[in-house]
Short mmCIF file of C-alpha atoms in Angstrom, two decimals:
data_model
loop_
_atom_site.label_atom_id
_atom_site.label_comp_id
_atom_site.label_asym_id
_atom_site.label_seq_id
_atom_site.Cartn_x
_atom_site.Cartn_y
_atom_site.Cartn_z
CA UNK A 1 35.53 21.34 18.06
CA UNK A 2 35.27 18.94 20.98
CA UNK A 3 32.61 16.23 21.01
CA UNK A 4 30.80 17.42 24.18
CA UNK A 5 27.49 18.96 25.01
CA UNK A 6 28.98 22.41 25.62
CA UNK A 7 29.97 22.57 21.96
CA UNK A 8 26.32 22.50 20.77
CA UNK A 9 24.80 24.81 23.45
CA UNK A 10 20.98 24.91 23.23
CA UNK A 11 19.83 24.56 19.64
CA UNK A 12 17.03 26.81 18.54
CA UNK A 13 14.01 24.91 17.41
CA UNK A 14 10.93 26.87 16.19
CA UNK A 15 8.05 26.19 18.54
CA UNK A 16 10.16 23.81 20.61
CA UNK A 17 12.00 23.93 23.84
CA UNK A 18 15.28 21.93 24.17
CA UNK A 19 15.36 19.73 27.31
CA UNK A 20 18.65 18.08 26.97
CA UNK A 21 21.74 17.74 24.69
CA UNK A 22 24.05 14.77 24.94
CA UNK A 23 27.27 14.30 23.08
CA UNK A 24 29.49 11.25 23.06
CA UNK A 25 32.57 10.25 21.04
CA UNK A 26 32.09 6.77 19.55
CA UNK A 27 35.10 4.86 18.59
CA UNK A 28 35.81 1.44 17.15
CA UNK A 29 32.32 1.31 15.52
CA UNK A 30 31.76 -1.63 13.13
CA UNK A 31 28.71 -2.35 10.99
CA UNK A 32 28.02 -4.62 7.98
CA UNK A 33 25.72 -2.47 5.91
CA UNK A 34 24.36 -5.11 3.61
CA UNK A 35 20.71 -4.18 3.29
CA UNK A 36 18.23 -1.38 4.06
CA UNK A 37 20.46 1.09 2.14
CA UNK A 38 18.17 2.47 -0.46
CA UNK A 39 20.40 4.15 -2.95
CA UNK A 40 24.07 3.25 -2.42
CA UNK A 41 26.07 0.06 -2.36
CA UNK A 42 26.64 -2.19 0.57
CA UNK A 43 29.61 -1.17 2.68
CA UNK A 44 31.58 -2.61 5.58
CA UNK A 45 32.11 -0.03 8.30
CA UNK A 46 35.15 -0.94 10.29
CA UNK A 47 36.73 0.91 13.31
CA UNK A 48 34.88 4.08 12.57
CA UNK A 49 34.84 7.14 15.02
CA UNK A 50 32.07 9.80 15.17
CA UNK A 51 30.45 12.18 17.53
CA UNK A 52 26.98 11.14 18.46
CA UNK A 53 24.76 14.11 19.46
CA UNK A 54 21.27 13.44 20.83
CA UNK A 55 18.93 16.38 21.40
CA UNK A 56 15.71 15.99 23.29
CA UNK A 57 13.04 18.76 23.04
CA UNK A 58 9.33 19.35 23.48
CA UNK A 59 6.55 21.53 22.16
CA UNK A 60 5.11 23.40 25.14
CA UNK A 61 1.50 22.32 25.92
CA UNK A 62 1.74 19.20 23.91
CA UNK A 63 3.35 16.92 26.46
CA UNK A 64 5.52 15.41 23.80
CA UNK A 65 9.13 14.32 23.83
CA UNK A 66 11.13 14.29 20.55
CA UNK A 67 14.61 12.98 20.09
CA UNK A 68 16.93 13.93 17.25
CA UNK A 69 20.14 11.86 16.81
CA UNK A 70 23.02 13.09 14.85
CA UNK A 71 26.19 11.24 13.76
CA UNK A 72 29.11 13.55 12.93
CA UNK A 73 32.15 12.10 11.32
CA UNK A 74 35.48 13.45 12.60
CA UNK A 75 36.31 16.68 10.87
CA UNK A 76 38.98 15.14 8.63
CA UNK A 77 36.42 12.53 7.37
CA UNK A 78 33.55 14.82 6.70
CA UNK A 79 32.64 15.32 3.03
CA UNK A 80 30.88 18.61 3.87
CA UNK A 81 27.38 17.34 3.25
CA UNK A 82 24.36 16.07 5.33
CA UNK A 83 22.24 13.05 4.68
CA UNK A 84 19.05 12.68 6.80
CA UNK A 85 17.43 9.20 7.09
CA UNK A 86 13.74 8.40 7.19
CA UNK A 87 11.72 5.74 8.92
CA UNK A 88 9.67 2.71 8.02
CA UNK A 89 6.26 1.36 8.82
CA UNK A 90 4.83 3.21 11.83
CA UNK A 91 8.27 4.28 12.84
CA UNK A 92 9.41 7.89 11.96
CA UNK A 93 13.15 7.01 12.34
CA UNK A 94 15.79 6.25 15.05
CA UNK A 95 15.50 2.44 14.78
CA UNK A 96 17.42 -0.41 13.23
CA UNK A 97 16.73 0.30 9.55
CA UNK A 98 17.65 3.96 10.04
CA UNK A 99 20.89 3.16 11.80
CA UNK A 100 21.88 0.87 8.97
CA UNK A 101 21.45 3.78 6.55
CA UNK A 102 23.24 6.19 8.90
CA UNK A 103 26.25 3.86 9.05
CA UNK A 104 26.40 3.72 5.34
CA UNK A 105 26.03 7.56 5.01
CA UNK A 106 28.79 8.05 7.61
CA UNK A 107 31.09 5.55 5.75
CA UNK A 108 30.69 7.90 2.69
CA UNK A 109 31.66 10.91 4.77
CA UNK A 110 28.21 12.42 5.42
CA UNK A 111 27.04 13.95 8.65
CA UNK A 112 23.74 12.02 9.22
CA UNK A 113 20.68 12.59 11.25
CA UNK A 114 17.40 10.92 12.27
CA UNK A 115 14.49 11.66 14.58
CA UNK A 116 11.76 9.58 16.20
CA UNK A 117 9.34 12.56 15.66
CA UNK A 118 7.99 12.08 19.15
CA UNK A 119 6.72 8.60 18.37
CA UNK A 120 8.20 6.30 20.98
CA UNK A 121 7.96 3.02 19.11
CA UNK A 122 6.85 1.37 15.85
CA UNK A 123 3.76 0.07 17.43
CA UNK A 124 1.05 2.74 17.26
CA UNK A 125 -0.72 0.98 20.13
CA UNK A 126 1.94 2.49 22.32
CA UNK A 127 1.16 6.11 21.42
CA UNK A 128 -1.96 6.28 19.21
CA UNK A 129 -4.32 7.17 22.06
CA UNK A 130 -3.76 9.69 24.81
CA UNK A 131 -6.88 8.32 26.63
CA UNK A 132 -10.04 6.51 25.69
CA UNK A 133 -11.90 8.41 22.96
CA UNK A 134 -8.83 10.71 22.20
CA UNK A 135 -6.42 10.09 19.31
CA UNK A 136 -2.90 11.37 19.90
CA UNK A 137 -3.29 13.78 16.92
CA UNK A 138 -0.16 15.71 17.71
CA UNK A 139 1.95 12.63 17.72
CA UNK A 140 0.39 11.58 14.37
CA UNK A 141 1.15 15.07 13.00
CA UNK A 142 4.78 15.01 14.08
CA UNK A 143 5.04 11.51 12.71
CA UNK A 144 3.52 12.63 9.43
CA UNK A 145 5.80 15.54 8.69
CA UNK A 146 9.04 16.93 9.98
CA UNK A 147 12.09 19.06 8.91
CA UNK A 148 15.44 18.80 10.47
CA UNK A 149 17.78 21.74 11.09
CA UNK A 150 21.52 21.96 10.44
CA UNK A 151 22.57 23.91 13.57
CA UNK A 152 24.40 21.00 15.17
CA UNK A 153 26.63 20.53 12.13
CA UNK A 154 27.58 24.23 12.11
CA UNK A 155 28.42 24.11 15.83
CA UNK A 156 30.74 21.18 15.33
CA UNK A 157 32.40 21.94 12.01
CA UNK A 158 32.27 25.67 12.07
CA UNK A 159 30.00 25.89 9.15
CA UNK A 160 26.84 24.19 7.84
CA UNK A 161 26.76 21.60 5.06
CA UNK A 162 27.34 22.47 1.41
CA UNK A 163 24.43 20.22 0.43
CA UNK A 164 21.79 18.59 2.38
CA UNK A 165 20.03 15.39 1.31
CA UNK A 166 17.07 13.24 2.52
CA UNK A 167 17.12 9.50 2.00
CA UNK A 168 14.17 7.27 2.83
CA UNK A 169 12.11 4.28 1.74
CA UNK A 170 8.46 3.39 2.28
CA UNK A 171 7.47 5.51 5.28
CA UNK A 172 10.79 7.35 4.74
CA UNK A 173 9.90 7.81 1.15
CA UNK A 174 6.51 9.20 2.19
CA UNK A 175 8.30 11.63 4.59
CA UNK A 176 10.58 12.65 1.76
CA UNK A 177 7.66 13.67 -0.39
CA UNK A 178 5.99 15.43 2.47
CA UNK A 179 9.17 17.45 2.94
CA UNK A 180 9.38 18.37 -0.74
CA UNK A 181 5.63 19.44 -0.66
CA UNK A 182 5.49 21.36 2.62
CA UNK A 183 9.15 22.27 3.42
CA UNK A 184 10.61 22.81 -0.04
CA UNK A 185 13.75 24.58 1.11
CA UNK A 186 14.73 22.09 3.82
CA UNK A 187 16.85 19.81 1.51
CA UNK A 188 18.76 20.23 -1.70
CA UNK A 189 17.89 16.65 -2.81
CA UNK A 190 15.47 13.99 -1.75
CA UNK A 191 15.42 10.31 -2.39
CA UNK A 192 11.88 9.07 -1.77
CA UNK A 193 11.97 5.31 -2.50
CA UNK A 194 8.77 3.26 -2.56
CA UNK A 195 6.84 6.21 -0.90
CA UNK A 196 3.64 5.25 1.04
CA UNK A 197 1.89 8.20 -0.61
CA UNK A 198 -1.61 7.17 0.55
CA UNK A 199 -0.56 6.06 4.08
CA UNK A 200 -4.08 6.24 5.41
CA UNK A 201 -5.22 3.77 2.71
CA UNK A 202 -2.11 1.62 2.91
CA UNK A 203 -2.58 1.22 6.73
CA UNK A 204 -5.88 -0.63 6.32
CA UNK A 205 -5.22 -2.23 2.88
CA UNK A 206 -2.29 -4.21 4.30
CA UNK A 207 -4.87 -6.52 5.82
CA UNK A 208 -7.00 -6.87 2.68
CA UNK A 209 -6.10 -10.36 1.70
CA UNK A 210 -6.88 -11.60 5.17
CA UNK A 211 -10.16 -9.66 5.26
CA UNK A 212 -11.11 -11.00 1.91
CA UNK A 213 -10.44 -14.60 2.86
CA UNK A 214 -12.50 -14.14 6.05
CA UNK A 215 -15.42 -12.60 4.27
CA UNK A 216 -15.49 -15.33 1.55
CA UNK A 217 -14.29 -18.25 3.65
CA UNK A 218 -11.67 -19.20 1.11
CA UNK A 219 -8.30 -20.32 2.43
CA UNK A 220 -5.98 -21.72 -0.23
CA UNK A 221 -2.71 -23.32 0.55
CA UNK A 222 0.51 -21.25 0.15
CA UNK A 223 1.73 -23.75 -2.48
CA UNK A 224 -1.25 -22.88 -4.73
CA UNK A 225 -0.57 -19.27 -4.48
CA UNK A 226 3.15 -19.73 -5.14
CA UNK A 227 2.27 -21.74 -8.21
CA UNK A 228 -0.01 -19.03 -9.63
CA UNK A 229 2.86 -16.55 -9.13
CA UNK A 230 5.21 -18.83 -10.99
CA UNK A 231 2.66 -19.30 -13.77
CA UNK A 232 2.28 -15.55 -14.05
CA UNK A 233 6.05 -15.09 -14.33
CA UNK A 234 6.19 -17.73 -17.08
CA UNK A 235 3.39 -16.11 -18.94
CA UNK A 236 4.47 -12.50 -18.52
CA UNK A 237 8.30 -12.55 -18.28
CA UNK A 238 8.96 -11.73 -21.94
CA UNK A 239 6.28 -9.06 -22.25
CA UNK A 240 8.92 -6.30 -21.60
CA UNK A 241 11.13 -7.82 -24.31
CA UNK A 242 13.65 -9.43 -21.86
CA UNK A 243 13.40 -12.89 -20.32
CA UNK A 244 14.97 -12.50 -16.96
CA UNK A 245 12.61 -14.22 -14.53
CA UNK A 246 10.67 -11.08 -13.46
CA UNK A 247 7.54 -9.23 -14.53
CA UNK A 248 8.45 -5.72 -15.55
CA UNK A 249 5.27 -4.84 -17.44
CA UNK A 250 2.67 -5.51 -14.75
CA UNK A 251 -0.17 -3.79 -16.54
CA UNK A 252 0.39 -5.96 -19.68
CA UNK A 253 0.53 -9.01 -17.49
CA UNK A 254 -2.78 -8.17 -15.78
CA UNK A 255 -4.29 -7.96 -19.29
CA UNK A 256 -3.25 -11.42 -20.38
CA UNK A 257 -2.95 -13.51 -17.25
CA UNK A 258 -6.15 -14.89 -15.80
CA UNK A 259 -5.67 -16.90 -12.59
CA UNK A 260 -9.05 -18.63 -13.00
CA UNK A 261 -7.78 -20.13 -16.24
CA UNK A 262 -5.46 -22.23 -14.18
CA UNK A 263 -7.94 -23.67 -11.73
CA UNK A 264 -7.43 -27.45 -11.87
CA UNK A 265 -3.82 -27.19 -13.03
CA UNK A 266 -1.47 -29.57 -11.13
CA UNK A 267 0.57 -28.31 -8.29
CA UNK A 268 3.34 -29.88 -6.26
CA UNK A 269 2.28 -29.08 -2.75
CA UNK A 270 4.35 -29.86 0.32
CA UNK A 271 1.81 -28.10 2.52
CA UNK A 272 -0.69 -30.97 2.08
CA UNK A 273 -0.54 -34.31 0.35
CA UNK A 274 -4.21 -33.99 -0.50
CA UNK A 275 -3.65 -30.88 -2.60
CA UNK A 276 -2.74 -31.77 -6.21
CA UNK A 277 -4.29 -28.94 -8.24
CA UNK A 278 -4.94 -25.26 -8.03
CA UNK A 279 -8.34 -24.54 -6.45
CA UNK A 280 -10.86 -21.82 -7.29
CA UNK A 281 -10.17 -20.36 -3.88
CA UNK A 282 -6.52 -19.81 -4.75
CA UNK A 283 -7.51 -18.06 -7.97
CA UNK A 284 -9.95 -15.87 -6.19
CA UNK A 285 -7.52 -14.81 -3.48
CA UNK A 286 -4.79 -14.03 -6.07
CA UNK A 287 -7.31 -12.04 -8.01
CA UNK A 288 -8.44 -10.08 -4.99
CA UNK A 289 -4.87 -9.41 -3.91
CA UNK A 290 -3.90 -8.05 -7.30
CA UNK A 291 -7.14 -6.02 -7.65
CA UNK A 292 -6.89 -4.42 -4.28
CA UNK A 293 -9.67 -3.70 -1.77
CA UNK A 294 -13.22 -2.68 -2.76
CA UNK A 295 -16.21 -1.61 -0.73
CA UNK A 296 -19.35 -3.75 -0.03
CA UNK A 297 -20.86 -1.97 -2.97
CA UNK A 298 -18.01 -2.93 -5.26
CA UNK A 299 -16.39 0.41 -5.37
CA UNK A 300 -12.65 0.48 -5.88
CA UNK A 301 -10.64 1.71 -2.87
CA UNK A 302 -6.96 1.25 -3.47
CA UNK A 303 -4.44 -0.48 -5.79
CA UNK A 304 -3.66 -4.11 -5.21
CA UNK A 305 -0.27 -5.56 -5.17
CA UNK A 306 1.58 -6.24 -8.42
CA UNK A 307 1.54 -9.63 -10.19
CA UNK A 308 4.85 -11.24 -9.32
CA UNK A 309 4.92 -10.34 -5.68
CA UNK A 310 5.01 -13.33 -3.24
CA UNK A 311 1.31 -14.15 -2.76
CA UNK A 312 2.04 -16.50 0.11
CA UNK A 313 3.60 -13.59 2.06
CA UNK A 314 0.60 -11.29 1.63
CA UNK A 315 -1.85 -14.02 2.48
CA UNK A 316 -0.06 -14.75 5.78
CA UNK A 317 -1.18 -18.50 5.70
CA UNK A 318 1.42 -20.77 7.13
CA UNK A 319 1.29 -24.62 6.93
CA UNK A 320 3.17 -27.39 8.49
CA UNK A 321 2.58 -31.12 8.25
CA UNK A 322 -0.86 -30.48 6.57
CA UNK A 323 -2.00 -28.09 9.38
CA UNK A 324 -2.46 -24.46 8.41
CA UNK A 325 -2.79 -21.37 10.49
CA UNK A 326 -5.04 -18.73 8.99
CA UNK A 327 -4.54 -15.00 9.48
CA UNK A 328 -6.82 -12.71 11.43
CA UNK A 329 -7.38 -9.40 9.85
CA UNK A 330 -5.96 -6.89 12.34
CA UNK A 331 -5.33 -3.83 10.23
CA UNK A 332 -8.98 -2.66 10.47
CA UNK A 333 -9.09 -3.28 14.20
CA UNK A 334 -5.94 -1.21 14.69
CA UNK A 335 -7.19 1.74 12.58
CA UNK A 336 -10.62 1.60 14.30
CA UNK A 337 -9.17 1.49 17.75
CA UNK A 338 -6.72 4.33 17.39
CA UNK A 339 -8.30 6.65 14.84
CA UNK A 340 -12.04 5.97 14.38
CA UNK A 341 -14.04 4.60 17.33
CA UNK A 342 -11.11 5.22 19.73
CA UNK A 343 -12.72 2.88 22.23
CA UNK A 344 -11.36 -0.57 22.91
CA UNK A 345 -14.78 -1.86 24.04
CA UNK A 346 -16.27 -1.34 20.53
CA UNK A 347 -13.46 -3.16 18.69
CA UNK A 348 -14.63 -6.42 17.02
CA UNK A 349 -12.84 -9.62 16.29
CA UNK A 350 -14.49 -9.71 12.91
CA UNK A 351 -15.81 -6.74 10.82
CA UNK A 352 -18.57 -6.93 8.29
CA UNK A 353 -17.82 -5.54 4.87
CA UNK A 354 -20.04 -2.49 5.65
CA UNK A 355 -18.04 -1.85 8.83
CA UNK A 356 -14.83 -2.26 6.82
CA UNK A 357 -16.12 0.50 4.49
CA UNK A 358 -17.00 2.83 7.41
CA UNK A 359 -13.60 2.55 9.04
CA UNK A 360 -11.78 3.09 5.77
CA UNK A 361 -13.82 6.22 4.96
CA UNK A 362 -13.58 7.74 8.43
CA UNK A 363 -9.88 7.30 8.77
CA UNK A 364 -9.28 9.13 5.36
CA UNK A 365 -11.71 11.86 6.19
CA UNK A 366 -10.10 12.72 9.47
CA UNK A 367 -6.40 12.18 8.94
CA UNK A 368 -5.55 12.26 5.30
CA UNK A 369 -4.32 15.81 5.52
CA UNK A 370 -1.78 14.85 8.19
CA UNK A 371 -0.18 11.84 6.55
CA UNK A 372 -1.11 11.72 2.81
CA UNK A 373 1.41 13.03 0.30
CA UNK A 374 -0.60 13.05 -2.87
CA UNK A 375 0.11 16.73 -3.90
CA UNK A 376 1.92 16.50 -7.11
CA UNK A 377 2.54 20.18 -7.36
CA UNK A 378 6.30 20.42 -6.61
CA UNK A 379 6.96 23.79 -8.20
CA UNK A 380 8.09 25.39 -4.95
CA UNK A 381 10.69 22.60 -4.41
CA UNK A 382 11.77 22.94 -8.12
CA UNK A 383 11.99 26.74 -7.91
CA UNK A 384 14.53 26.55 -5.03
CA UNK A 385 16.71 24.16 -7.08
CA UNK A 386 15.57 20.96 -5.33
CA UNK A 387 16.01 17.56 -7.00
CA UNK A 388 13.94 14.52 -6.21
CA UNK A 389 14.49 10.87 -7.10
CA UNK A 390 11.88 8.17 -6.58
CA UNK A 391 11.62 4.52 -7.45
CA UNK A 392 9.47 1.52 -6.43
CA UNK A 393 10.06 -2.26 -6.59
CA UNK A 394 7.34 -4.25 -8.45
CA UNK A 395 7.36 -7.10 -5.89
CA UNK A 396 6.79 -4.98 -2.87
CA UNK A 397 4.77 -6.96 -0.35
CA UNK A 398 3.26 -3.93 1.28
CA UNK A 399 2.65 -1.24 -1.17
CA UNK A 400 2.17 -1.19 -5.04
CA UNK A 401 4.06 0.97 -7.41
CA UNK A 402 0.86 2.34 -8.90
CA UNK A 403 0.91 5.37 -6.60
CA UNK A 404 4.45 6.38 -7.71
CA UNK A 405 3.49 6.10 -11.38
CA UNK A 406 0.45 8.28 -10.85
CA UNK A 407 2.34 10.76 -8.77
CA UNK A 408 4.85 11.04 -11.61
CA UNK A 409 1.88 11.58 -14.04
CA UNK A 410 0.45 14.18 -11.68
CA UNK A 411 -2.82 12.26 -11.78
CA UNK A 412 -3.20 11.61 -8.06
CA UNK A 413 -6.81 12.44 -7.98
CA UNK A 414 -7.76 9.24 -9.60
CA UNK A 415 -11.46 8.14 -10.17
CA UNK A 416 -12.81 5.75 -7.61
CA UNK A 417 -15.50 3.55 -9.10
CA UNK A 418 -16.91 0.04 -9.15
CA UNK A 419 -14.37 -2.68 -9.73
CA UNK A 420 -14.42 -3.78 -13.35
CA UNK A 421 -14.88 -7.41 -12.23
CA UNK A 422 -16.29 -9.08 -9.21
CA UNK A 423 -14.12 -11.33 -7.13
CA UNK A 424 -14.15 -14.86 -8.48
CA UNK A 425 -14.60 -14.44 -12.28
CA UNK A 426 -12.60 -11.36 -13.20
CA UNK A 427 -9.64 -12.70 -15.07
CA UNK A 428 -7.43 -10.08 -16.66
CA UNK A 429 -10.00 -7.42 -16.00
CA UNK A 430 -9.36 -7.60 -12.29
CA UNK A 431 -6.41 -5.31 -12.74
CA UNK A 432 -6.83 -2.30 -10.35
CA UNK A 433 -5.63 0.03 -13.14
CA UNK A 434 -8.24 -1.48 -15.59
CA UNK A 435 -10.88 -1.09 -12.86
CA UNK A 436 -10.15 2.66 -12.84
CA UNK A 437 -9.88 3.16 -16.55
CA UNK A 438 -13.01 1.17 -17.43
CA UNK A 439 -15.21 2.45 -14.62
CA UNK A 440 -17.18 5.04 -16.54
CA UNK A 441 -18.11 2.68 -19.35
CA UNK A 442 -18.91 -0.40 -17.18
CA UNK A 443 -20.87 1.49 -14.51
CA UNK A 444 -23.25 2.90 -17.08
CA UNK A 445 -23.58 -0.26 -19.12
CA UNK A 446 -24.23 -2.40 -16.01
CA UNK A 447 -26.87 -0.02 -14.67
CA UNK A 448 -28.62 -0.08 -18.07
CA UNK A 449 -28.34 -3.80 -18.79
CA UNK A 450 -29.29 -5.20 -15.44
CA UNK A 451 -32.80 -3.85 -15.55
CA UNK A 452 -34.95 -6.87 -16.35
CA UNK A 453 -32.06 -9.18 -16.43
CA UNK A 454 -31.94 -12.61 -14.86
CA UNK A 455 -28.81 -13.99 -13.22
CA UNK A 456 -29.02 -17.69 -13.06
CA UNK A 457 -27.96 -19.19 -9.79
CA UNK A 458 -25.30 -21.89 -10.09
CA UNK A 459 -24.88 -24.06 -7.02
CA UNK A 460 -21.19 -24.27 -7.78
CA UNK A 461 -20.67 -20.62 -8.03
CA UNK A 462 -18.21 -19.37 -5.45
CA UNK A 463 -19.75 -17.53 -2.47
CA UNK A 464 -17.82 -14.33 -3.22
CA UNK A 465 -19.07 -14.24 -6.83
CA UNK A 466 -22.62 -14.73 -5.56
CA UNK A 467 -22.21 -11.91 -3.00
CA UNK A 468 -21.12 -9.33 -5.53
CA UNK A 469 -23.51 -10.42 -8.22
CA UNK A 470 -26.40 -10.06 -5.86
CA UNK A 471 -25.38 -6.56 -5.03
CA UNK A 472 -25.32 -5.50 -8.60
CA UNK A 473 -28.53 -7.18 -9.47
CA UNK A 474 -30.34 -5.65 -6.56
CA UNK A 475 -28.98 -2.27 -7.18
CA UNK A 476 -29.86 -2.25 -10.82
CA UNK A 477 -33.40 -3.79 -10.52
CA UNK A 478 -32.68 -7.22 -12.04
CA UNK A 479 -34.08 -10.60 -10.97
CA UNK A 480 -32.02 -12.99 -8.85
CA UNK A 481 -32.96 -16.56 -9.50
CA UNK A 482 -32.02 -18.84 -6.77
CA UNK A 483 -33.27 -22.11 -8.01
CA UNK A 484 -33.90 -23.65 -11.48
CA UNK A 485 -37.62 -23.85 -10.63
CA UNK A 486 -37.88 -20.13 -10.34
CA UNK A 487 -36.82 -19.75 -13.93
CA UNK A 488 -40.31 -20.49 -15.04
CA UNK A 489 -41.48 -17.23 -13.43
CA UNK A 490 -38.56 -15.17 -14.80
CA UNK A 491 -39.12 -12.86 -17.68
CA UNK A 492 -36.01 -14.01 -19.58
CA UNK A 493 -34.77 -17.50 -20.02
CA UNK A 494 -31.13 -18.35 -19.09
CA UNK A 495 -28.83 -18.70 -22.02
CA UNK A 496 -26.37 -21.54 -22.23
CA UNK A 497 -23.13 -21.01 -20.42
CA UNK A 498 -21.14 -21.64 -23.57
CA UNK A 499 -23.05 -19.02 -25.51
CA UNK A 500 -22.06 -16.47 -22.96
CA UNK A 501 -18.66 -16.45 -24.72
CA UNK A 502 -20.33 -14.50 -27.53
CA UNK A 503 -21.31 -11.66 -25.17
CA UNK A 504 -19.32 -8.48 -24.54
CA UNK A 505 -16.67 -8.68 -21.88
CA UNK A 506 -18.70 -6.95 -19.20
CA UNK A 507 -21.62 -9.28 -19.47
CA UNK A 508 -19.48 -12.49 -19.50
CA UNK A 509 -17.52 -11.30 -16.57
CA UNK A 510 -20.52 -10.52 -14.33
CA UNK A 511 -22.33 -13.68 -15.39
CA UNK A 512 -25.39 -11.85 -16.47
CA UNK A 513 -27.88 -13.03 -18.97
CA UNK A 514 -29.68 -10.54 -21.21
CA UNK A 515 -32.42 -10.48 -23.94
CA UNK A 516 -30.91 -11.33 -27.33
CA UNK A 517 -32.21 -8.05 -28.76
CA UNK A 518 -30.54 -6.15 -25.91
CA UNK A 519 -27.17 -7.86 -26.70
CA UNK A 520 -27.44 -6.55 -30.32
CA UNK A 521 -28.19 -3.10 -29.10
CA UNK A 522 -25.29 -3.21 -26.64
CA UNK A 523 -22.82 -4.16 -29.39
CA UNK A 524 -23.97 -1.16 -31.35
CA UNK A 525 -24.09 1.42 -28.55
CA UNK A 526 -21.50 4.17 -28.28
CA UNK A 527 -20.29 3.04 -24.97
CA UNK A 528 -19.41 -0.44 -26.27
CA UNK A 529 -18.66 0.33 -29.82
CA UNK A 530 -15.33 -1.43 -29.58
CA UNK A 531 -16.06 -4.85 -28.01
CA UNK A 532 -12.51 -6.00 -28.62
CA UNK A 533 -11.37 -3.43 -26.07
CA UNK A 534 -13.05 -5.59 -23.38
CA UNK A 535 -11.60 -8.87 -24.44
#
């Protein structure tokens, strides 16, 4: 058939009204597809020809405008199949990364398609609000889920595709899971790479390292963070049985690598001639980044980034000639503006930890059902013969692979509890996974042991450690001693710091001091019957 609008008529879209159909024959198309192709090799597209069909439609009453762009290889080049491409970040599709994937798909003979889902740009500030106080919920819904038809292909080739596939990464991976969960008969196969399963949480957690640094006033140099990453790789490279310069067993690494053990270690820092060793601030920021965000009450919110990813990238600190630029945490501002307060006049330059909590909770409450893809029940997709492939890189700078692993295990309703270690002294226990697994034990023991406990104030204790310890002590009825003189009025004398090594892991980590007889009881209690498990 000819590559002209008349060939495609007016496609039928359930609930939609087609506003225009454009068809153009593209010739002499060249593209070096060297990246952003999630599941096939790099290719060099040279002098290709295809029919580019763009359909614009709207949903009556919603005042939206959705574009679907389809590239159709010439009939003698078509392999009889369809490959749809997903988006990335806040973009549903139809942008540079998508076009790279479409070029590669077309090189392999696929008809290929993408859509912007009615979202005009990758910047949600352009479309997130329809007016002050009103979130563009319909745009968020079309961004969150979509299914694409095959009518254009049938009009051009005379029949539909033999098989249809979805291919996407990150946002595109999340879209792929959404399709499998909610539109199980739309595609025969789905590649959902590095899916942003909990997109509502990811949207705000992306700013966690910057928020943590703002709250604790700790700003390490990038060279310190890079050195910690290098030390972690050296320590953990062989844990998977192969020395190849990467950390493959991140959980095992979190169990053995303590960033605080390297405070004071030498570092070659081109960022500043005055920096010669790793600071406590660097260890604290690394620990917080790997642990993931927690609430002002110490409750776990979301998985941190895996050990081995570039910490300097996530910290967003840049230095030149000894002068550094520190990041401003903008993720909370963005989420608050578009989806929570929806009022620019109420947006703050800096959010308190309690305000951070409130934005996080409200965004999930209101919009998780539109954009979250944590339903592990894929029986409907399986029963129609669908196949799904997913994978996730362990050095992803935006999203951790934990969600993919838990989705695979069908354990998406994971417990959310207090972090197993406060920022500053957590060591190996700062692992987000460990924080979840140990929550029930530690939460009970801490609430028991802190009654009547004295926490000795150390003037050299990092501000972030003090902050979290104070919360636990206050919540559990313990005494917070802010000066050595006050120790005389305390009910329990402080033990020597070195003797703390003899305490169970939980007590050492939180820096608490307890009665000797209570320690003996704790070691014999059912909840802590295996102290070695906490080492």
